[in-house]
C-alpha cells in the first residue's frame, strides 16, 4: 500500500515510538497514584514529555501544558470552558468540525458567531477579522493549517490583532504541530490545541493544549487528580485543573519518544521532505485534463496536502479506484470541513485528499501521479 492519508493520521511511526509504548505497557503504574517505582517512573516520563512540548511550543512553563485525548477534546475545553451567553466569537470557514460543532453548541446558549470568508483558492480575508471585532468579542479561534486545502493562516498576524484588542486567541494546530515552528509567546497565542497522532508522530489517543498563564478554563471533567483528595472541588492548580482521571501514560510515553525523534531528525528536514513530495505531486497532476486542484499553491508555506477532483466523478469513487486498482490510500469526502467545501463548491462531490509524510518515497509519488493520470484519461 502507498499511504497518502497522513493528514488523518501518520501511520508510519518512528521505531522509537513503538518501543517506548511497549516498554511503558510492561513497566508503568499510575502516575501520581502510588509510591512505588512503577508509579514514579510513569510520572517522570509524563513530566519529561510535558517539558519537551513546552520547549517545542515556546511555553513559559511545563505546567501550562495539559494532556488530553486529542485536539477535539482540547478545543472543547478551550471553547466550552471560556465562553458564556452574550460573548462574540470570530472564526473562519476553514475550520474543522472539532471547532465548528462546539461553537454551534455554544451558539444555542446565546454565543454570537462570525465566520470570516475565503476566496476561490481558500485564502481568508485578514482585513475582515478586524472589521468583525465588536465590544463583546471574547475569542478568535482559527486553524493554523486547513486539513482540506493545506492553506495556512498567518497566526502571528492574527495573534497580534487579538492581543491589540485584548481578545482570547485560540489556535487549532492539529495539522502543523511538529512540522511547522510554533512559538506561542511570539505569536500571541493564548490557547494552542494539538493532537499527538498526526505530525507529532505519536500514538492515537494522545493530544493536549497550551494555556497561557493567567487564563482559567472551566474543566470538562472533574474527579481523581492524585492530589488534594479531601477537597470537594477539583484542584485549580495547572495542569491538574484540566487533567481529571488517569492519563494515557502509555501513549504519552510514545509521544515523548516521537518528540525526541523530531528534535534529533530536525523539524526543518521533515517539513522540507514532505513539501518536496507535495510539490512534485502537484506539478505532476496540475496539467492533467479533467483534474481540478483546490488551494493556494502560489506560496511555499503550506501543509503537505493536495486536494483534487477528477471530472464530475464522486470523490469516494476515485478513492476506491485508487485503493483497489493501485493500492493507494487517500481520503475522500467532506474531511470534517463542511464550510470549506461549501466555499469551494464541492459539497456534493467532496474531494480526494493526498497528504504526505517524510516516510513516503519519490517512487511512490511518481506512482500516484501515474495513477491519477490514468484515471483521468479513462474519464
Short mmCIF file of C-alpha atoms in Angstrom, two decimals:
data_model
loop_
_atom_site.label_atom_id
_atom_site.label_comp_id
_atom_site.label_asym_id
_atom_site.label_seq_id
_atom_site.Cartn_x
_atom_site.Cartn_y
_atom_site.Cartn_z
CA UNK A 1 0.00 0.00 0.00
CA UNK A 2 1.09 3.55 -0.77
CA UNK A 3 -0.14 5.58 2.20
CA UNK A 4 -1.24 9.13 1.29
CA UNK A 5 -3.55 9.85 4.24
CA UNK A 6 -1.14 11.39 6.72
CA UNK A 7 -3.38 14.39 7.42
CA UNK A 8 -5.82 11.92 9.01
CA UNK A 9 -3.09 10.15 10.96
CA UNK A 10 0.55 9.37 10.35
CA UNK A 11 0.52 5.60 10.01
CA UNK A 12 4.27 5.03 9.94
CA UNK A 13 5.79 5.95 13.28
CA UNK A 14 9.44 6.05 14.32
CA UNK A 15 10.52 2.70 15.76
CA UNK A 16 11.42 4.52 18.97
CA UNK A 17 7.75 5.38 19.46
CA UNK A 18 6.67 1.74 19.25
CA UNK A 19 9.45 0.68 21.60
CA UNK A 20 8.50 3.37 24.13
CA UNK A 21 4.85 2.29 24.15
CA UNK A 22 5.76 -1.37 24.58
CA UNK A 23 8.16 -0.54 27.40
CA UNK A 24 5.51 1.60 29.12
CA UNK A 25 2.94 -1.19 28.80
CA UNK A 26 5.24 -3.51 30.71
CA UNK A 27 6.53 -1.11 33.36
CA UNK A 28 4.14 1.80 34.06
CA UNK A 29 1.99 2.18 37.11
CA UNK A 30 -0.42 5.08 37.56
CA UNK A 31 1.36 8.44 37.77
CA UNK A 32 0.54 10.27 40.96
CA UNK A 33 -1.34 7.29 42.37
CA UNK A 34 1.39 5.35 44.10
CA UNK A 35 4.75 5.47 45.87
CA UNK A 36 6.39 2.60 44.05
CA UNK A 37 8.83 2.77 41.15
CA UNK A 38 6.13 1.83 38.63
CA UNK A 39 4.10 4.93 39.54
CA UNK A 40 7.12 7.21 39.93
CA UNK A 41 8.59 6.03 36.63
CA UNK A 42 5.35 6.84 34.81
CA UNK A 43 5.23 10.28 36.44
CA UNK A 44 8.79 11.03 35.35
CA UNK A 45 8.11 10.13 31.71
CA UNK A 46 4.90 12.18 31.67
CA UNK A 47 6.65 15.21 33.12
CA UNK A 48 9.57 14.78 30.72
CA UNK A 49 7.14 14.76 27.77
CA UNK A 50 5.45 17.84 29.21
CA UNK A 51 8.82 19.59 29.25
CA UNK A 52 9.55 18.57 25.65
CA UNK A 53 6.22 20.00 24.49
CA UNK A 54 6.86 23.21 26.43
CA UNK A 55 10.19 23.64 24.62
CA UNK A 56 8.67 22.79 21.24
CA UNK A 57 5.84 25.31 21.59
CA UNK A 58 7.64 28.07 23.50
CA UNK A 59 5.56 27.70 26.66
CA UNK A 60 6.61 29.73 29.67
CA UNK A 61 6.31 26.64 31.88
CA UNK A 62 5.68 22.88 31.55
CA UNK A 63 2.75 23.40 33.93
CA UNK A 64 0.93 25.24 31.16
CA UNK A 65 0.91 22.08 29.02
CA UNK A 66 -2.19 19.93 29.55
CA UNK A 67 -2.60 16.39 28.23
CA UNK A 68 -5.88 15.37 26.58
CA UNK A 69 -7.03 12.52 24.36
CA UNK A 70 -6.88 14.54 21.12
CA UNK A 71 -7.26 18.02 19.64
CA UNK A 72 -11.05 17.70 19.70
CA UNK A 73 -11.06 17.38 23.48
CA UNK A 74 -8.61 20.28 23.77
CA UNK A 75 -10.77 22.52 21.57
CA UNK A 76 -13.89 21.61 23.52
CA UNK A 77 -12.16 22.58 26.76
CA UNK A 78 -10.99 25.87 25.25
CA UNK A 79 -14.36 26.79 23.73
CA UNK A 80 -16.80 25.48 26.34
CA UNK A 81 -14.55 26.42 29.23
CA UNK A 82 -14.24 30.11 28.37
CA UNK A 83 -17.43 31.28 26.63
CA UNK A 84 -20.73 32.41 28.14
CA UNK A 85 -24.02 33.74 26.74
CA UNK A 86 -23.56 37.18 25.21
CA UNK A 87 -19.97 36.57 24.10
CA UNK A 88 -18.98 37.03 20.46
CA UNK A 89 -16.58 34.68 18.64
CA UNK A 90 -14.74 35.24 15.36
CA UNK A 91 -13.72 32.14 13.40
CA UNK A 92 -13.18 31.14 9.75
CA UNK A 93 -14.72 28.93 7.10
CA UNK A 94 -11.52 26.85 7.08
CA UNK A 95 -12.36 25.20 10.40
CA UNK A 96 -12.70 21.52 11.23
CA UNK A 97 -15.84 20.24 12.97
CA UNK A 98 -13.82 19.98 16.19
CA UNK A 99 -14.07 23.78 16.24
CA UNK A 100 -17.41 24.22 14.48
CA UNK A 101 -19.58 21.84 16.46
CA UNK A 102 -18.61 23.13 19.92
CA UNK A 103 -19.19 26.67 18.60
CA UNK A 104 -22.62 25.72 17.24
CA UNK A 105 -23.43 24.21 20.64
CA UNK A 106 -22.41 27.43 22.35
CA UNK A 107 -24.44 29.45 19.83
CA UNK A 108 -27.53 27.67 21.14
CA UNK A 109 -26.76 29.09 24.60
CA UNK A 110 -26.50 32.68 23.34
CA UNK A 111 -22.97 32.97 21.98
CA UNK A 112 -22.73 35.01 18.75
CA UNK A 113 -20.61 33.72 15.84
CA UNK A 114 -18.94 35.49 12.90
CA UNK A 115 -17.33 33.46 10.11
CA UNK A 116 -14.52 35.02 8.09
CA UNK A 117 -14.91 34.07 4.40
CA UNK A 118 -12.27 32.99 1.90
CA UNK A 119 -11.62 33.42 -1.81
CA UNK A 120 -11.80 30.79 -4.54
CA UNK A 121 -8.40 29.38 -3.51
CA UNK A 122 -9.41 29.05 0.12
CA UNK A 123 -7.46 32.09 1.37
CA UNK A 124 -9.10 34.07 4.14
CA UNK A 125 -9.61 37.82 4.09
CA UNK A 126 -7.50 39.08 7.00
CA UNK A 127 -8.94 42.58 6.91
CA UNK A 128 -12.34 41.06 7.63
CA UNK A 129 -11.13 39.80 11.02
CA UNK A 130 -10.53 43.24 12.48
CA UNK A 131 -13.69 44.54 10.84
CA UNK A 132 -15.62 41.83 12.68
CA UNK A 133 -14.36 42.82 16.15
CA UNK A 134 -17.12 44.04 18.50
CA UNK A 135 -17.23 45.25 22.07
CA UNK A 136 -18.34 41.80 23.20
CA UNK A 137 -15.80 39.83 21.12
CA UNK A 138 -14.34 37.32 23.56
CA UNK A 139 -12.46 34.92 21.30
CA UNK A 140 -10.81 34.46 17.92
CA UNK A 141 -10.42 30.77 17.12
CA UNK A 142 -8.81 29.51 13.93
CA UNK A 143 -6.86 26.67 12.43
CA UNK A 144 -3.17 27.07 11.69
CA UNK A 145 -3.45 24.89 8.59
CA UNK A 146 -6.51 23.69 6.66
CA UNK A 147 -6.88 19.92 6.66
CA UNK A 148 -8.60 20.16 3.25
CA UNK A 149 -6.61 22.62 1.12
CA UNK A 150 -3.36 22.75 3.08
CA UNK A 151 -3.60 26.55 3.17
CA UNK A 152 -2.10 28.12 6.27
CA UNK A 153 -3.27 31.10 8.28
CA UNK A 154 -0.73 33.71 9.36
CA UNK A 155 -1.41 33.14 13.04
CA UNK A 156 1.24 35.61 14.16
CA UNK A 157 -0.64 38.43 12.40
CA UNK A 158 -3.96 37.25 13.80
CA UNK A 159 -2.37 36.91 17.24
CA UNK A 160 -1.12 40.47 17.12
CA UNK A 161 -4.62 41.65 16.23
CA UNK A 162 -6.17 39.63 19.06
CA UNK A 163 -3.59 40.96 21.51
CA UNK A 164 -4.24 44.53 20.34
CA UNK A 165 -7.94 44.17 21.18
CA UNK A 166 -7.42 42.01 24.33
CA UNK A 167 -9.25 39.09 22.72
CA UNK A 168 -8.60 35.46 23.65
CA UNK A 169 -6.75 33.80 20.77
CA UNK A 170 -7.24 30.03 20.32
CA UNK A 171 -5.35 28.08 17.63
CA UNK A 172 -6.04 24.61 16.27
CA UNK A 173 -2.59 23.25 15.40
CA UNK A 174 -3.72 19.72 14.51
CA UNK A 175 -2.07 19.81 11.07
CA UNK A 176 1.02 21.83 11.96
CA UNK A 177 2.37 20.97 15.41
CA UNK A 178 5.57 19.01 14.91
CA UNK A 179 6.23 20.12 11.34
CA UNK A 180 5.96 23.94 11.43
CA UNK A 181 7.67 26.11 14.07
CA UNK A 182 5.23 27.43 16.68
CA UNK A 183 6.16 29.95 19.37
CA UNK A 184 3.11 30.72 21.49
CA UNK A 185 4.77 33.77 23.06
CA UNK A 186 5.92 35.36 19.81
CA UNK A 187 2.62 34.55 18.08
CA UNK A 188 0.46 35.87 20.96
CA UNK A 189 -1.38 32.56 21.23
CA UNK A 190 -3.40 32.22 24.43
CA UNK A 191 -4.53 28.62 23.91
CA UNK A 192 -2.95 26.18 21.45
CA UNK A 193 -4.67 22.84 20.82
CA UNK A 194 -2.84 19.91 19.24
CA UNK A 195 -3.09 16.19 18.65
CA UNK A 196 -0.30 13.66 19.02
CA UNK A 197 -1.10 11.23 16.21
CA UNK A 198 -0.52 13.44 13.15
CA UNK A 199 2.66 15.45 12.54
CA UNK A 200 3.87 14.89 16.09
CA UNK A 201 4.23 11.22 15.06
CA UNK A 202 2.84 9.89 18.35
CA UNK A 203 0.16 7.30 19.15
CA UNK A 204 -3.55 7.87 18.68
CA UNK A 205 -5.35 8.84 21.87
CA UNK A 206 -2.77 11.49 22.73
CA UNK A 207 -3.06 15.25 22.48
CA UNK A 208 -3.00 18.36 24.54
CA UNK A 209 -3.15 22.08 24.87
CA UNK A 210 -1.08 25.03 25.92
CA UNK A 211 -2.89 27.52 28.18
CA UNK A 212 -1.25 30.88 28.83
CA UNK A 213 -0.50 31.90 32.42
CA UNK A 214 -3.44 33.81 33.89
CA UNK A 215 -6.13 32.12 31.79
CA UNK A 216 -8.56 29.98 33.76
CA UNK A 217 -10.76 27.48 31.92
CA UNK A 218 -13.71 25.61 33.35
CA UNK A 219 -12.82 21.90 33.10
CA UNK A 220 -14.94 19.48 31.09
CA UNK A 221 -14.35 16.80 33.71
CA UNK A 222 -13.70 16.60 37.42
CA UNK A 223 -12.67 13.68 39.56
CA UNK A 224 -9.47 11.96 40.56
CA UNK A 225 -6.32 14.03 40.27
CA UNK A 226 -3.90 12.28 42.61
CA UNK A 227 -3.64 15.45 44.75
CA UNK A 228 -5.82 17.38 47.21
CA UNK A 229 -8.13 14.38 47.58
CA UNK A 230 -10.12 15.77 50.57
CA UNK A 231 -11.22 18.85 48.63
CA UNK A 232 -14.82 18.63 47.36
CA UNK A 233 -13.78 20.72 44.36
CA UNK A 234 -11.38 19.68 41.63
CA UNK A 235 -7.90 21.23 42.10
CA UNK A 236 -7.43 24.56 40.36
CA UNK A 237 -3.67 24.34 40.01
CA UNK A 238 -2.42 23.60 36.49
CA UNK A 239 -2.10 21.17 34.87
CA UNK A 240 -4.21 19.04 37.23
CA UNK A 241 -7.08 21.53 36.84
CA UNK A 242 -7.76 20.17 33.34
CA UNK A 243 -6.49 16.60 33.70
CA UNK A 244 -9.10 14.70 35.71
CA UNK A 245 -8.63 10.95 35.72
CA UNK A 246 -5.78 8.67 34.73
CA UNK A 247 -3.71 9.99 31.85
CA UNK A 248 -2.82 7.86 28.82
CA UNK A 249 0.65 7.23 30.19
CA UNK A 250 1.47 4.57 27.61
CA UNK A 251 0.55 6.89 24.75
CA UNK A 252 2.34 9.84 26.33
CA UNK A 253 5.50 7.73 26.56
CA UNK A 254 5.23 7.15 22.82
CA UNK A 255 4.62 10.85 22.23
CA UNK A 256 7.73 11.69 24.24
CA UNK A 257 9.79 9.36 22.08
CA UNK A 258 8.29 10.94 18.94
CA UNK A 259 9.31 14.40 20.16
CA UNK A 260 12.87 13.16 20.64
CA UNK A 261 12.81 11.78 17.10
CA UNK A 262 11.61 15.10 15.67
CA UNK A 263 14.27 17.00 17.57
CA UNK A 264 17.01 14.61 16.50
CA UNK A 265 15.93 14.40 12.85
CA UNK A 266 15.16 18.09 12.56
CA UNK A 267 11.75 19.62 12.03
CA UNK A 268 13.04 21.54 9.03
CA UNK A 269 14.30 18.35 7.40
CA UNK A 270 10.97 16.62 7.93
CA UNK A 271 8.97 19.58 6.61
CA UNK A 272 11.17 20.12 3.56
CA UNK A 273 10.90 16.45 2.61
CA UNK A 274 7.12 16.47 2.93
CA UNK A 275 6.80 19.65 0.91
CA UNK A 276 9.15 18.33 -1.77
CA UNK A 277 6.86 15.34 -2.27
CA UNK A 278 3.75 17.52 -2.15
CA UNK A 279 5.16 19.95 -4.70
CA UNK A 280 6.28 17.16 -7.05
CA UNK A 281 2.83 15.60 -6.92
CA UNK A 282 1.15 18.96 -7.56
CA UNK A 283 3.39 19.69 -10.54
CA UNK A 284 2.77 16.20 -11.90
CA UNK A 285 -1.04 16.37 -11.84
CA UNK A 286 -1.94 20.05 -12.28
CA UNK A 287 -1.94 19.94 -16.10
CA UNK A 288 -3.78 16.63 -16.45
CA UNK A 289 -7.06 17.26 -18.33
CA UNK A 290 -10.06 16.87 -16.04
CA UNK A 291 -8.11 17.32 -12.80
CA UNK A 292 -9.15 20.23 -10.60
CA UNK A 293 -6.94 21.15 -7.63
CA UNK A 294 -8.06 23.17 -4.63
CA UNK A 295 -5.99 25.55 -2.51
CA UNK A 296 -3.24 28.12 -2.85
CA UNK A 297 -0.04 26.77 -4.41
CA UNK A 298 1.46 30.17 -5.14
CA UNK A 299 3.05 30.12 -1.70
CA UNK A 300 5.61 27.61 -0.43
CA UNK A 301 4.34 27.91 3.15
CA UNK A 302 1.58 25.36 3.15
CA UNK A 303 0.77 22.00 4.67
CA UNK A 304 1.81 18.93 2.62
CA UNK A 305 -1.70 18.39 1.27
CA UNK A 306 -3.16 18.29 -2.25
CA UNK A 307 -6.94 18.00 -2.64
CA UNK A 308 -8.38 17.39 -6.10
CA UNK A 309 -11.24 16.02 -8.14
CA UNK A 310 -11.31 14.23 -11.49
CA UNK A 311 -14.07 15.49 -13.73
CA UNK A 312 -17.51 15.04 -12.19
CA UNK A 313 -16.67 11.76 -10.50
CA UNK A 314 -17.65 11.42 -6.87
CA UNK A 315 -14.53 11.65 -4.71
CA UNK A 316 -15.35 8.35 -2.99
CA UNK A 317 -15.39 6.57 -6.35
CA UNK A 318 -11.97 7.96 -7.21
CA UNK A 319 -10.52 6.99 -3.83
CA UNK A 320 -11.95 3.49 -4.17
CA UNK A 321 -10.36 3.10 -7.61
CA UNK A 322 -7.03 4.35 -6.29
CA UNK A 323 -7.14 1.81 -3.48
CA UNK A 324 -8.48 -1.24 -5.33
CA UNK A 325 -6.51 -0.83 -8.55
CA UNK A 326 -3.31 0.81 -7.36
CA UNK A 327 -3.07 0.20 -3.60
CA UNK A 328 -3.09 3.94 -2.86
CA UNK A 329 -4.73 5.10 0.37
CA UNK A 330 -6.32 8.59 0.29
CA UNK A 331 -9.18 10.43 2.00
CA UNK A 332 -12.34 11.31 0.03
CA UNK A 333 -15.49 13.11 1.11
CA UNK A 334 -16.03 16.11 3.35
CA UNK A 335 -12.98 15.84 5.65
CA UNK A 336 -15.00 17.22 8.60
CA UNK A 337 -14.66 20.65 6.97
CA UNK A 338 -18.20 21.47 5.74
CA UNK A 339 -17.83 25.24 5.41
CA UNK A 340 -14.63 24.90 3.39
CA UNK A 341 -16.35 22.53 0.97
CA UNK A 342 -19.27 24.94 0.71
CA UNK A 343 -16.84 27.78 -0.11
CA UNK A 344 -15.13 25.64 -2.78
CA UNK A 345 -18.38 24.38 -4.26
CA UNK A 346 -17.61 20.74 -3.50
CA UNK A 347 -20.36 19.87 -1.04
CA UNK A 348 -21.87 17.15 -3.25
CA UNK A 349 -18.68 15.84 -4.86
CA UNK A 350 -16.31 16.12 -1.94
CA UNK A 351 -12.61 15.96 -2.79
CA UNK A 352 -9.80 13.40 -2.85
CA UNK A 353 -7.07 14.41 -0.41
CA UNK A 354 -3.46 13.31 -0.79
CA UNK A 355 -1.33 14.10 2.28
CA UNK A 356 2.36 13.40 2.51
CA UNK A 357 4.85 12.12 5.07
CA UNK A 358 8.62 12.28 5.09
CA UNK A 359 8.40 8.47 5.17
CA UNK A 360 6.97 8.46 1.64
CA UNK A 361 9.37 7.79 -1.22
CA UNK A 362 9.92 9.50 -4.56
CA UNK A 363 8.90 6.40 -6.46
CA UNK A 364 5.63 6.32 -4.54
CA UNK A 365 4.88 9.89 -5.55
CA UNK A 366 5.58 9.07 -9.19
CA UNK A 367 3.33 6.01 -8.99
CA UNK A 368 0.48 8.11 -7.60
CA UNK A 369 0.90 10.72 -10.35
CA UNK A 370 0.71 7.95 -12.94
CA UNK A 371 -2.42 6.53 -11.31
CA UNK A 372 -4.21 9.89 -11.32
CA UNK A 373 -3.24 10.43 -14.96
CA UNK A 374 -4.57 7.03 -15.94
CA UNK A 375 -7.87 7.52 -14.14
CA UNK A 376 -8.31 10.98 -15.62
CA UNK A 377 -7.62 9.69 -19.13
CA UNK A 378 -10.19 6.92 -18.68
CA UNK A 379 -12.73 9.51 -17.59
#
